[in-house]
PDB file of C-alpha atoms in Angstrom:
ATOM      1  CA  MET F   1      18.028 -23.945 -24.797  1.00 89.00           C
ATOM      2  CA  LEU F   2      19.463 -23.827 -21.306  1.00 94.00           C
ATOM      3  CA  SER F   3      17.817 -26.098 -18.755  1.00 94.00           C
ATOM      4  CA  ILE F   4      17.971 -26.928 -15.087  1.00 93.00           C
ATOM      5  CA  LEU F   5      18.894 -30.585 -14.682  1.00 94.00           C
ATOM      6  CA  LYS F   6      15.457 -31.966 -13.758  1.00 91.00           C
ATOM      7  CA  ASN F   7      13.803 -30.274 -16.754  1.00 92.00           C
ATOM      8  CA  ALA F   8      16.437 -31.187 -19.337  1.00 94.00           C
ATOM      9  CA  ILE F   9      14.956 -32.331 -22.648  1.00 94.00           C
ATOM     10  CA  PRO F  10      16.486 -33.239 -26.033  1.00 96.00           C
ATOM     11  CA  ASN F  11      18.596 -30.428 -27.554  1.00 96.00           C
ATOM     12  CA  SER F  12      18.935 -28.612 -24.237  1.00 96.00           C
ATOM     13  CA  ILE F  13      22.107 -27.712 -22.313  1.00 97.00           C
ATOM     14  CA  THR F  14      22.361 -28.455 -18.608  1.00 97.00           C
ATOM     15  CA  TYR F  15      24.978 -29.029 -15.894  1.00 97.00           C
ATOM     16  CA  TYR F  16      25.665 -31.328 -12.951  1.00 97.00           C
ATOM     17  CA  VAL F  17      28.157 -30.875 -10.115  1.00 96.00           C
ATOM     18  CA  GLY F  18      27.571 -34.212  -8.357  1.00 94.00           C
ATOM     19  CA  SER F  19      28.868 -37.736  -8.903  1.00 94.00           C
ATOM     20  CA  ASN F  20      25.761 -39.967  -8.869  1.00 96.00           C
ATOM     21  CA  PRO F  21      24.877 -41.260 -12.361  1.00 95.00           C
ATOM     22  CA  ASN F  22      21.351 -42.071 -11.177  1.00 95.00           C
ATOM     23  CA  HIS F  23      20.661 -38.337 -11.217  1.00 96.00           C
ATOM     24  CA  LEU F  24      21.326 -38.346 -14.965  1.00 97.00           C
ATOM     25  CA  LYS F  25      19.226 -41.305 -16.110  1.00 95.00           C
ATOM     26  CA  HIS F  26      16.562 -39.097 -17.660  1.00 96.00           C
ATOM     27  CA  LEU F  27      18.971 -37.317 -20.009  1.00 96.00           C
ATOM     28  CA  THR F  28      18.903 -37.981 -23.764  1.00 96.00           C
ATOM     29  CA  ASN F  29      20.150 -36.057 -26.808  1.00 97.00           C
ATOM     30  CA  CYS F  30      21.359 -33.085 -24.808  1.00 97.00           C
ATOM     31  CA  THR F  31      24.608 -31.455 -23.691  1.00 97.00           C
ATOM     32  CA  LEU F  32      25.821 -31.953 -20.120  1.00 97.00           C
ATOM     33  CA  TYR F  33      28.539 -29.892 -18.440  1.00 97.00           C
ATOM     34  CA  CYS F  34      30.061 -32.053 -15.703  1.00 97.00           C
ATOM     35  CA  LYS F  35      33.277 -32.647 -13.730  1.00 96.00           C
ATOM     36  CA  GLN F  36      33.797 -36.263 -14.750  1.00 96.00           C
ATOM     37  CA  PRO F  37      32.580 -38.662 -17.452  1.00 96.00           C
ATOM     38  CA  PHE F  38      29.492 -40.744 -16.696  1.00 96.00           C
ATOM     39  CA  ASN F  39      28.274 -44.044 -18.085  1.00 95.00           C
ATOM     40  CA  ILE F  40      24.929 -42.701 -19.313  1.00 95.00           C
ATOM     41  CA  ASP F  41      22.966 -42.584 -22.560  1.00 95.00           C
ATOM     42  CA  LYS F  42      25.425 -42.244 -25.442  1.00 95.00           C
ATOM     43  CA  SER F  43      23.305 -39.533 -27.041  1.00 97.00           C
ATOM     44  CA  VAL F  44      24.319 -37.144 -24.234  1.00 97.00           C
ATOM     45  CA  LYS F  45      27.313 -34.985 -25.139  1.00 97.00           C
ATOM     46  CA  GLN F  46      29.423 -34.663 -21.993  1.00 97.00           C
ATOM     47  CA  VAL F  47      31.609 -31.575 -21.665  1.00 97.00           C
ATOM     48  CA  ILE F  48      34.145 -32.125 -18.886  1.00 97.00           C
ATOM     49  CA  VAL F  49      35.080 -28.917 -17.064  1.00 97.00           C
ATOM     50  CA  GLU F  50      36.485 -28.032 -13.649  1.00 96.00           C
ATOM     51  CA  ASP F  51      33.444 -26.004 -12.578  1.00 97.00           C
ATOM     52  CA  PRO F  52      30.256 -26.966 -14.486  1.00 97.00           C
ATOM     53  CA  GLN F  53      28.117 -24.439 -12.659  1.00 96.00           C
ATOM     54  CA  LEU F  54      30.436 -21.567 -13.522  1.00 97.00           C
ATOM     55  CA  GLU F  55      30.575 -22.573 -17.181  1.00 97.00           C
ATOM     56  CA  PHE F  56      26.792 -22.849 -17.322  1.00 97.00           C
ATOM     57  CA  TYR F  57      26.386 -19.394 -15.775  1.00 96.00           C
ATOM     58  CA  LYS F  58      28.847 -17.921 -18.284  1.00 96.00           C
ATOM     59  CA  LEU F  59      26.988 -19.580 -21.122  1.00 96.00           C
ATOM     60  CA  SER F  60      23.704 -18.056 -19.986  1.00 95.00           C
ATOM     61  CA  LYS F  61      24.934 -14.622 -21.139  1.00 94.00           C
ATOM     62  CA  GLN F  62      24.479 -15.791 -24.727  1.00 94.00           C
ATOM     63  CA  TYR F  63      20.793 -16.427 -24.061  1.00 93.00           C
ATOM     64  CA  LYS F  64      19.993 -13.172 -22.287  1.00 92.00           C
ATOM     65  CA  GLU F  65      16.549 -11.766 -23.097  1.00 92.00           C
ATOM     66  CA  ASP F  66      14.858  -8.396 -22.663  1.00 92.00           C
ATOM     67  CA  TYR F  67      12.033  -9.174 -20.251  1.00 95.00           C
ATOM     68  CA  LEU F  68      10.476  -5.725 -20.245  1.00 91.00           C
ATOM     69  CA  GLY F  69      10.968  -4.653 -23.863  1.00 91.00           C
ATOM     70  CA  ASN F  70      11.089  -0.906 -23.290  1.00 91.00           C
ATOM     71  CA  ASP F  71      11.306  -0.214 -27.031  1.00 93.00           C
ATOM     72  CA  ASP F  72       7.994  -2.038 -27.570  1.00 96.00           C
ATOM     73  CA  LEU F  73       6.020  -0.508 -24.697  1.00 97.00           C
ATOM     74  CA  ILE F  74       3.112   1.649 -25.817  1.00 97.00           C
ATOM     75  CA  PHE F  75       1.297   4.074 -23.551  1.00 97.00           C
ATOM     76  CA  SER F  76      -2.389   3.215 -23.249  1.00 96.00           C
ATOM     77  CA  ASN F  77      -4.657   6.228 -22.849  1.00 95.00           C
ATOM     78  CA  ARG F  78      -7.388   3.871 -21.717  1.00 93.00           C
ATOM     79  CA  PHE F  79      -5.427   2.430 -18.797  1.00 95.00           C
ATOM     80  CA  LYS F  80      -2.848   5.190 -18.306  1.00 97.00           C
ATOM     81  CA  ALA F  81      -0.237   2.428 -18.298  1.00 97.00           C
ATOM     82  CA  TYR F  82       2.564   1.157 -20.550  1.00 97.00           C
ATOM     83  CA  ILE F  83       1.733  -2.136 -22.284  1.00 97.00           C
ATOM     84  CA  HIS F  84       3.944  -4.209 -24.603  1.00 97.00           C
ATOM     85  CA  ARG F  85       2.651  -4.229 -28.165  1.00 96.00           C
ATOM     86  CA  ASP F  86       2.617  -8.063 -28.148  1.00 97.00           C
ATOM     87  CA  ALA F  87       1.036  -8.574 -24.724  1.00 97.00           C
ATOM     88  CA  GLN F  88      -2.115 -10.709 -24.836  1.00 98.00           C
ATOM     89  CA  ILE F  89      -4.825  -9.017 -22.794  1.00 97.00           C
ATOM     90  CA  GLY F  90      -8.152 -10.809 -22.266  1.00 97.00           C
ATOM     91  CA  ASN F  91     -11.681  -9.482 -21.856  1.00 98.00           C
ATOM     92  CA  ASN F  92     -12.720  -7.296 -18.945  1.00 98.00           C
ATOM     93  CA  VAL F  93      -9.155  -6.814 -17.734  1.00 98.00           C
ATOM     94  CA  LYS F  94      -8.528  -3.782 -15.527  1.00 98.00           C
ATOM     95  CA  ILE F  95      -5.051  -2.229 -15.431  1.00 98.00           C
ATOM     96  CA  GLY F  96      -4.238   0.546 -12.980  1.00 97.00           C
ATOM     97  CA  ALA F  97      -2.472   3.779 -13.839  1.00 98.00           C
ATOM     98  CA  GLY F  98       1.311   3.711 -13.853  1.00 98.00           C
ATOM     99  CA  SER F  99       1.582  -0.044 -14.418  1.00 98.00           C
ATOM    100  CA  VAL F 100       4.071  -1.558 -16.875  1.00 98.00           C
ATOM    101  CA  ILE F 101       2.993  -4.730 -18.660  1.00 98.00           C
ATOM    102  CA  GLY F 102       5.607  -6.703 -20.596  1.00 97.00           C
ATOM    103  CA  LYS F 103       5.081  -9.389 -23.240  1.00 97.00           C
ATOM    104  CA  CYS F 104       2.837 -11.618 -21.164  1.00 97.00           C
ATOM    105  CA  ILE F 105      -0.570 -13.309 -21.186  1.00 98.00           C
ATOM    106  CA  ILE F 106      -3.330 -11.885 -19.005  1.00 98.00           C
ATOM    107  CA  GLU F 107      -6.604 -13.782 -19.254  1.00 98.00           C
ATOM    108  CA  ASP F 108     -10.167 -12.604 -18.695  1.00 98.00           C
ATOM    109  CA  ASN F 109     -11.404 -10.713 -15.644  1.00 98.00           C
ATOM    110  CA  VAL F 110      -7.969 -10.034 -14.163  1.00 98.00           C
ATOM    111  CA  GLU F 111      -7.738  -6.903 -12.017  1.00 98.00           C
ATOM    112  CA  ILE F 112      -4.358  -5.146 -11.812  1.00 98.00           C
ATOM    113  CA  HIS F 113      -4.053  -2.126  -9.562  1.00 98.00           C
ATOM    114  CA  SER F 114      -1.758   0.882  -9.971  1.00 98.00           C
ATOM    115  CA  ASN F 115       2.030   0.775 -10.399  1.00 98.00           C
ATOM    116  CA  VAL F 116       2.259  -2.985 -10.951  1.00 98.00           C
ATOM    117  CA  VAL F 117       5.148  -4.304 -13.083  1.00 98.00           C
ATOM    118  CA  ILE F 118       4.671  -7.556 -14.977  1.00 98.00           C
ATOM    119  CA  TYR F 119       7.640  -8.957 -16.896  1.00 98.00           C
ATOM    120  CA  ALA F 120       7.598 -11.129 -20.031  1.00 97.00           C
ATOM    121  CA  LYS F 121       6.828 -14.869 -19.864  1.00 97.00           C
ATOM    122  CA  THR F 122       4.214 -14.285 -17.184  1.00 98.00           C
ATOM    123  CA  HIS F 123       0.837 -15.983 -17.609  1.00 98.00           C
ATOM    124  CA  ILE F 124      -2.013 -14.845 -15.364  1.00 98.00           C
ATOM    125  CA  LYS F 125      -5.209 -16.887 -15.473  1.00 98.00           C
ATOM    126  CA  PRO F 126      -8.753 -15.539 -14.980  1.00 98.00           C
ATOM    127  CA  ASN F 127     -10.242 -13.815 -11.957  1.00 98.00           C
ATOM    128  CA  THR F 128      -6.947 -12.943 -10.304  1.00 98.00           C
ATOM    129  CA  ILE F 129      -6.389  -9.670  -8.417  1.00 98.00           C
ATOM    130  CA  ILE F 130      -2.959  -8.033  -8.110  1.00 98.00           C
ATOM    131  CA  GLU F 131      -2.711  -5.011  -5.827  1.00 98.00           C
ATOM    132  CA  SER F 132      -0.564  -1.898  -6.159  1.00 98.00           C
ATOM    133  CA  ASN F 133       3.239  -1.777  -6.323  1.00 98.00           C
ATOM    134  CA  THR F 134       3.680  -5.506  -6.866  1.00 98.00           C
ATOM    135  CA  THR F 135       6.236  -6.974  -9.295  1.00 98.00           C
ATOM    136  CA  ILE F 136       5.651 -10.229 -11.169  1.00 98.00           C
ATOM    137  CA  GLY F 137       8.500 -11.982 -12.980  1.00 98.00           C
ATOM    138  CA  GLY F 138      11.456 -10.003 -11.684  1.00 96.00           C
ATOM    139  CA  THR F 139      15.021 -11.272 -11.930  1.00 95.00           C
ATOM    140  CA  GLY F 140      16.374 -13.688  -9.330  1.00 92.00           C
ATOM    141  CA  VAL F 141      19.936 -13.240  -8.125  1.00 92.00           C
ATOM    142  CA  MET F 142      22.049 -16.379  -8.601  1.00 93.00           C
ATOM    143  CA  TRP F 143      25.815 -16.154  -8.947  1.00 94.00           C
ATOM    144  CA  VAL F 144      29.117 -17.958  -8.466  1.00 95.00           C
ATOM    145  CA  TRP F 145      32.666 -16.723  -8.072  1.00 96.00           C
ATOM    146  CA  ASP F 146      35.071 -16.659 -10.999  1.00 96.00           C
ATOM    147  CA  LYS F 147      38.222 -15.831  -9.052  1.00 92.00           C
ATOM    148  CA  ASN F 148      37.381 -12.360  -7.680  1.00 92.00           C
ATOM    149  CA  GLU F 149      34.441 -11.675  -9.978  1.00 96.00           C
ATOM    150  CA  ARG F 150      30.796 -12.633  -9.644  1.00 97.00           C
ATOM    151  CA  VAL F 151      29.213 -14.383 -12.618  1.00 96.00           C
ATOM    152  CA  TYR F 152      25.440 -14.135 -12.600  1.00 95.00           C
ATOM    153  CA  LEU F 153      23.001 -16.639 -14.071  1.00 95.00           C
ATOM    154  CA  GLU F 154      20.635 -15.047 -16.558  1.00 94.00           C
ATOM    155  CA  GLN F 155      17.094 -15.806 -15.422  1.00 93.00           C
ATOM    156  CA  LEU F 156      15.290 -17.195 -18.481  1.00 95.00           C
ATOM    157  CA  GLY F 157      12.135 -18.761 -17.033  1.00 96.00           C
ATOM    158  CA  GLY F 158       8.641 -17.478 -16.370  1.00 97.00           C
ATOM    159  CA  VAL F 159       5.740 -17.195 -13.930  1.00 98.00           C
ATOM    160  CA  LEU F 160       2.337 -18.912 -13.990  1.00 98.00           C
ATOM    161  CA  ILE F 161      -0.414 -17.576 -11.732  1.00 98.00           C
ATOM    162  CA  GLU F 162      -3.456 -19.804 -11.832  1.00 98.00           C
ATOM    163  CA  LYS F 163      -7.071 -18.645 -11.618  1.00 98.00           C
ATOM    164  CA  ASN F 164      -8.765 -16.999  -8.648  1.00 98.00           C
ATOM    165  CA  CYS F 165      -5.571 -15.878  -6.919  1.00 98.00           C
ATOM    166  CA  ARG F 166      -5.266 -12.736  -4.830  1.00 98.00           C
ATOM    167  CA  ILE F 167      -1.882 -11.041  -4.554  1.00 98.00           C
ATOM    168  CA  GLY F 168      -1.426  -8.137  -2.179  1.00 98.00           C
ATOM    169  CA  SER F 169       0.516  -4.903  -2.493  1.00 98.00           C
ATOM    170  CA  GLN F 170       4.322  -4.716  -2.545  1.00 98.00           C
ATOM    171  CA  CYS F 171       4.690  -8.422  -3.295  1.00 98.00           C
ATOM    172  CA  GLU F 172       7.471  -9.882  -5.429  1.00 98.00           C
ATOM    173  CA  ILE F 173       7.288 -13.064  -7.500  1.00 98.00           C
ATOM    174  CA  VAL F 174      10.631 -13.927  -9.082  1.00 98.00           C
ATOM    175  CA  ARG F 175      10.584 -15.778 -12.397  1.00 97.00           C
ATOM    176  CA  GLY F 176      12.125 -19.210 -12.824  1.00 96.00           C
ATOM    177  CA  SER F 177      15.733 -19.714 -13.818  1.00 91.00           C
ATOM    178  CA  ALA F 178      16.657 -21.385 -17.118  1.00 88.00           C
ATOM    179  CA  ASN F 179      13.520 -23.189 -18.377  1.00 89.00           C
ATOM    180  CA  GLU F 180      11.581 -23.422 -15.106  1.00 94.00           C
ATOM    181  CA  VAL F 181       8.376 -21.641 -14.136  1.00 97.00           C
ATOM    182  CA  THR F 182       7.504 -20.145 -10.765  1.00 98.00           C
ATOM    183  CA  LEU F 183       3.985 -21.401 -10.021  1.00 98.00           C
ATOM    184  CA  ILE F 184       1.270 -19.855  -7.874  1.00 98.00           C
ATOM    185  CA  GLY F 185      -1.570 -22.374  -7.590  1.00 98.00           C
ATOM    186  CA  GLU F 186      -5.281 -21.806  -8.030  1.00 98.00           C
ATOM    187  CA  GLY F 187      -7.033 -19.843  -5.309  1.00 98.00           C
ATOM    188  CA  THR F 188      -3.850 -18.901  -3.468  1.00 98.00           C
ATOM    189  CA  CYS F 189      -3.755 -15.684  -1.408  1.00 98.00           C
ATOM    190  CA  MET F 190      -0.562 -13.690  -0.842  1.00 98.00           C
ATOM    191  CA  ALA F 191      -0.831 -10.869   1.670  1.00 98.00           C
ATOM    192  CA  HIS F 192       1.147  -7.653   1.441  1.00 97.00           C
ATOM    193  CA  GLY F 193       4.930  -7.708   1.318  1.00 98.00           C
ATOM    194  CA  THR F 194       5.297 -11.403   0.466  1.00 98.00           C
ATOM    195  CA  LEU F 195       8.305 -12.571  -1.596  1.00 98.00           C
ATOM    196  CA  ILE F 196       8.378 -15.736  -3.732  1.00 98.00           C
ATOM    197  CA  GLY F 197      11.815 -16.946  -4.871  1.00 97.00           C
ATOM    198  CA  HIS F 198      12.700 -18.296  -8.314  1.00 96.00           C
ATOM    199  CA  GLY F 199      11.221 -21.610  -9.387  1.00 96.00           C
ATOM    200  CA  SER F 200       9.053 -22.033  -6.295  1.00 98.00           C
ATOM    201  CA  GLN F 201       5.950 -24.199  -6.647  1.00 98.00           C
ATOM    202  CA  VAL F 202       3.030 -22.999  -4.529  1.00 98.00           C
ATOM    203  CA  GLY F 203       0.001 -25.307  -4.439  1.00 98.00           C
ATOM    204  CA  LYS F 204      -3.710 -24.591  -4.535  1.00 98.00           C
ATOM    205  CA  TYR F 205      -5.528 -22.519  -1.916  1.00 98.00           C
ATOM    206  CA  VAL F 206      -2.405 -21.689   0.048  1.00 98.00           C
ATOM    207  CA  HIS F 207      -2.673 -18.652   2.332  1.00 98.00           C
ATOM    208  CA  MET F 208       0.441 -16.574   2.936  1.00 98.00           C
ATOM    209  CA  ALA F 209       0.054 -13.812   5.498  1.00 97.00           C
ATOM    210  CA  ASN F 210       1.946 -10.485   5.511  1.00 97.00           C
ATOM    211  CA  GLY F 211       5.659 -10.524   4.842  1.00 97.00           C
ATOM    212  CA  VAL F 212       6.159 -14.225   4.109  1.00 98.00           C
ATOM    213  CA  LYS F 213       9.494 -15.016   2.419  1.00 98.00           C
ATOM    214  CA  LEU F 214      10.161 -18.069   0.239  1.00 98.00           C
ATOM    215  CA  GLY F 215      13.657 -18.860  -0.993  1.00 96.00           C
ATOM    216  CA  GLY F 216      14.254 -20.250  -4.455  1.00 95.00           C
ATOM    217  CA  SER F 217      12.839 -23.654  -5.441  1.00 95.00           C
ATOM    218  CA  VAL F 218      10.520 -23.963  -2.441  1.00 97.00           C
ATOM    219  CA  THR F 219       7.562 -26.360  -2.753  1.00 98.00           C
ATOM    220  CA  ILE F 220       4.312 -25.859  -0.834  1.00 98.00           C
ATOM    221  CA  SER F 221       1.481 -28.388  -1.078  1.00 97.00           C
ATOM    222  CA  ASP F 222      -2.211 -27.481  -1.185  1.00 97.00           C
ATOM    223  CA  TYR F 223      -4.208 -25.795   1.594  1.00 97.00           C
ATOM    224  CA  ASN F 224      -1.236 -24.775   3.718  1.00 97.00           C
ATOM    225  CA  PHE F 225      -1.288 -21.634   5.895  1.00 97.00           C
ATOM    226  CA  ILE F 226       1.928 -19.623   6.260  1.00 97.00           C
ATOM    227  CA  GLY F 227       1.856 -17.095   9.097  1.00 96.00           C
ATOM    228  CA  SER F 228       3.071 -13.493   9.045  1.00 97.00           C
ATOM    229  CA  GLY F 229       6.806 -13.058   8.660  1.00 96.00           C
ATOM    230  CA  ALA F 230       7.504 -16.776   8.245  1.00 96.00           C
ATOM    231  CA  VAL F 231      10.537 -17.796   6.194  1.00 96.00           C
ATOM    232  CA  ILE F 232      10.950 -20.976   4.172  1.00 96.00           C
ATOM    233  CA  SER F 233      14.562 -21.599   3.169  1.00 96.00           C
ATOM    234  CA  ALA F 234      15.590 -22.303  -0.402  1.00 95.00           C
ATOM    235  CA  GLY F 235      14.760 -25.790  -1.616  1.00 95.00           C
ATOM    236  CA  VAL F 236      12.592 -26.703   1.384  1.00 96.00           C
ATOM    237  CA  LYS F 237       9.397 -28.656   0.669  1.00 96.00           C
ATOM    238  CA  LEU F 238       6.126 -28.592   2.614  1.00 96.00           C
ATOM    239  CA  LEU F 239       4.890 -31.909   1.283  1.00 95.00           C
ATOM    240  CA  ALA F 240       1.731 -32.411   3.348  1.00 94.00           C
ATOM    241  CA  ASN F 241      -1.554 -30.555   2.995  1.00 94.00           C
ATOM    242  CA  ASP F 242      -3.046 -28.452   5.797  1.00 94.00           C
ATOM    243  CA  ILE F 243       0.234 -27.487   7.449  1.00 94.00           C
ATOM    244  CA  ILE F 244      -0.007 -24.354   9.604  1.00 94.00           C
ATOM    245  CA  LEU F 245       3.333 -22.574   9.857  1.00 94.00           C
ATOM    246  CA  GLY F 246       3.217 -20.057  12.688  1.00 93.00           C
ATOM    247  CA  SER F 247       4.082 -16.370  12.503  1.00 94.00           C
ATOM    248  CA  GLY F 248       7.825 -15.741  12.400  1.00 94.00           C
ATOM    249  CA  ALA F 249       8.673 -19.424  11.928  1.00 94.00           C
ATOM    250  CA  VAL F 250      11.720 -20.469   9.902  1.00 94.00           C
ATOM    251  CA  ALA F 251      11.450 -23.753   7.998  1.00 94.00           C
ATOM    252  CA  THR F 252      14.925 -25.081   7.197  1.00 93.00           C
ATOM    253  CA  LYS F 253      14.050 -28.682   6.320  1.00 92.00           C
ATOM    254  CA  ASP F 254      11.260 -30.556   4.569  1.00 93.00           C
ATOM    255  CA  LEU F 255       7.951 -30.911   6.443  1.00 91.00           C
ATOM    256  CA  THR F 256       6.035 -34.071   5.635  1.00 91.00           C
ATOM    257  CA  THR F 257       3.103 -34.307   8.054  1.00 90.00           C
ATOM    258  CA  THR F 258       0.015 -32.191   8.671  1.00 92.00           C
ATOM    259  CA  GLY F 259      -0.049 -30.059  11.821  1.00 90.00           C
ATOM    260  CA  LYS F 260       0.890 -26.776  13.478  1.00 90.00           C
ATOM    261  CA  LEU F 261       4.537 -25.753  13.527  1.00 88.00           C
ATOM    262  CA  SER F 262       6.344 -22.744  14.921  1.00 86.00           C
ATOM    263  CA  GLY F 263       9.746 -21.527  16.102  1.00 85.00           C
ATOM    264  CA  ILE F 264      13.257 -21.094  14.693  1.00 84.00           C
ATOM    265  CA  PRO F 265      13.820 -23.647  13.322  1.00 78.00           C
ATOM    266  CA  THR F 266      10.308 -25.049  13.203  1.00 70.00           C
ATOM    267  CA  TRP F 267       9.032 -27.565  15.710  1.00 61.00           C
ATOM    268  CA  ARG F 268       5.677 -29.300  16.128  1.00 56.00           C
ATOM    269  CA  LYS F 269       3.191 -27.711  18.487  1.00 49.00           C
TER     270      LYS F 269
END
């Protein structure tokens, strides 16, 4: 199994491009692609290569999966939608016409409107609403150069949407890379046109207004409000609760205290 570094477990394969052995203390019984040897747990097999990230991305091709499973989609006369034969659909689930549902788990009382696409390894908990033309679990775009050729990382993770969420129309939630999950916390609202990047962790009762954009691996704590058109750069963390990020703001660094912020880049109001 391929793994991002922080999630690496026994028998997994991961990579590291840095030089600090403290970042590797949690590794045991796994394979590590790295630039130099490290004095770490002897059970870790270290594979020394010039570009660990490139080698990891190349390796991901061997683990590629079919996340939609077109050959196993069956047209449902009840819903007028295509549903994977192995999808787990709970009680009182509504699925709109023209939707495509991959091999996923949809729990009770979920309402899916028309023309929604849900990829495999998505888990949607009860009482969630997803409006029309939204895509859940799409492929993130991560690549590195191999001379003059792009090598893409196969996205092998999933999406977890907790209970009582509301997701607007034309939203996109990208699945996690390797063995990570993109998380949308309980009670969160995403207004129309919002985009969530791979591996992002959105807390409980977050409100994202129209057109919010989150890069990959963003973290948002509970009860935050993200204004229309705001952008949070990849890897940025909103670590306090009750942050209000103003419309059109661009967060380029971690925010650690409660309050109102706006501007490009953000500043406290």
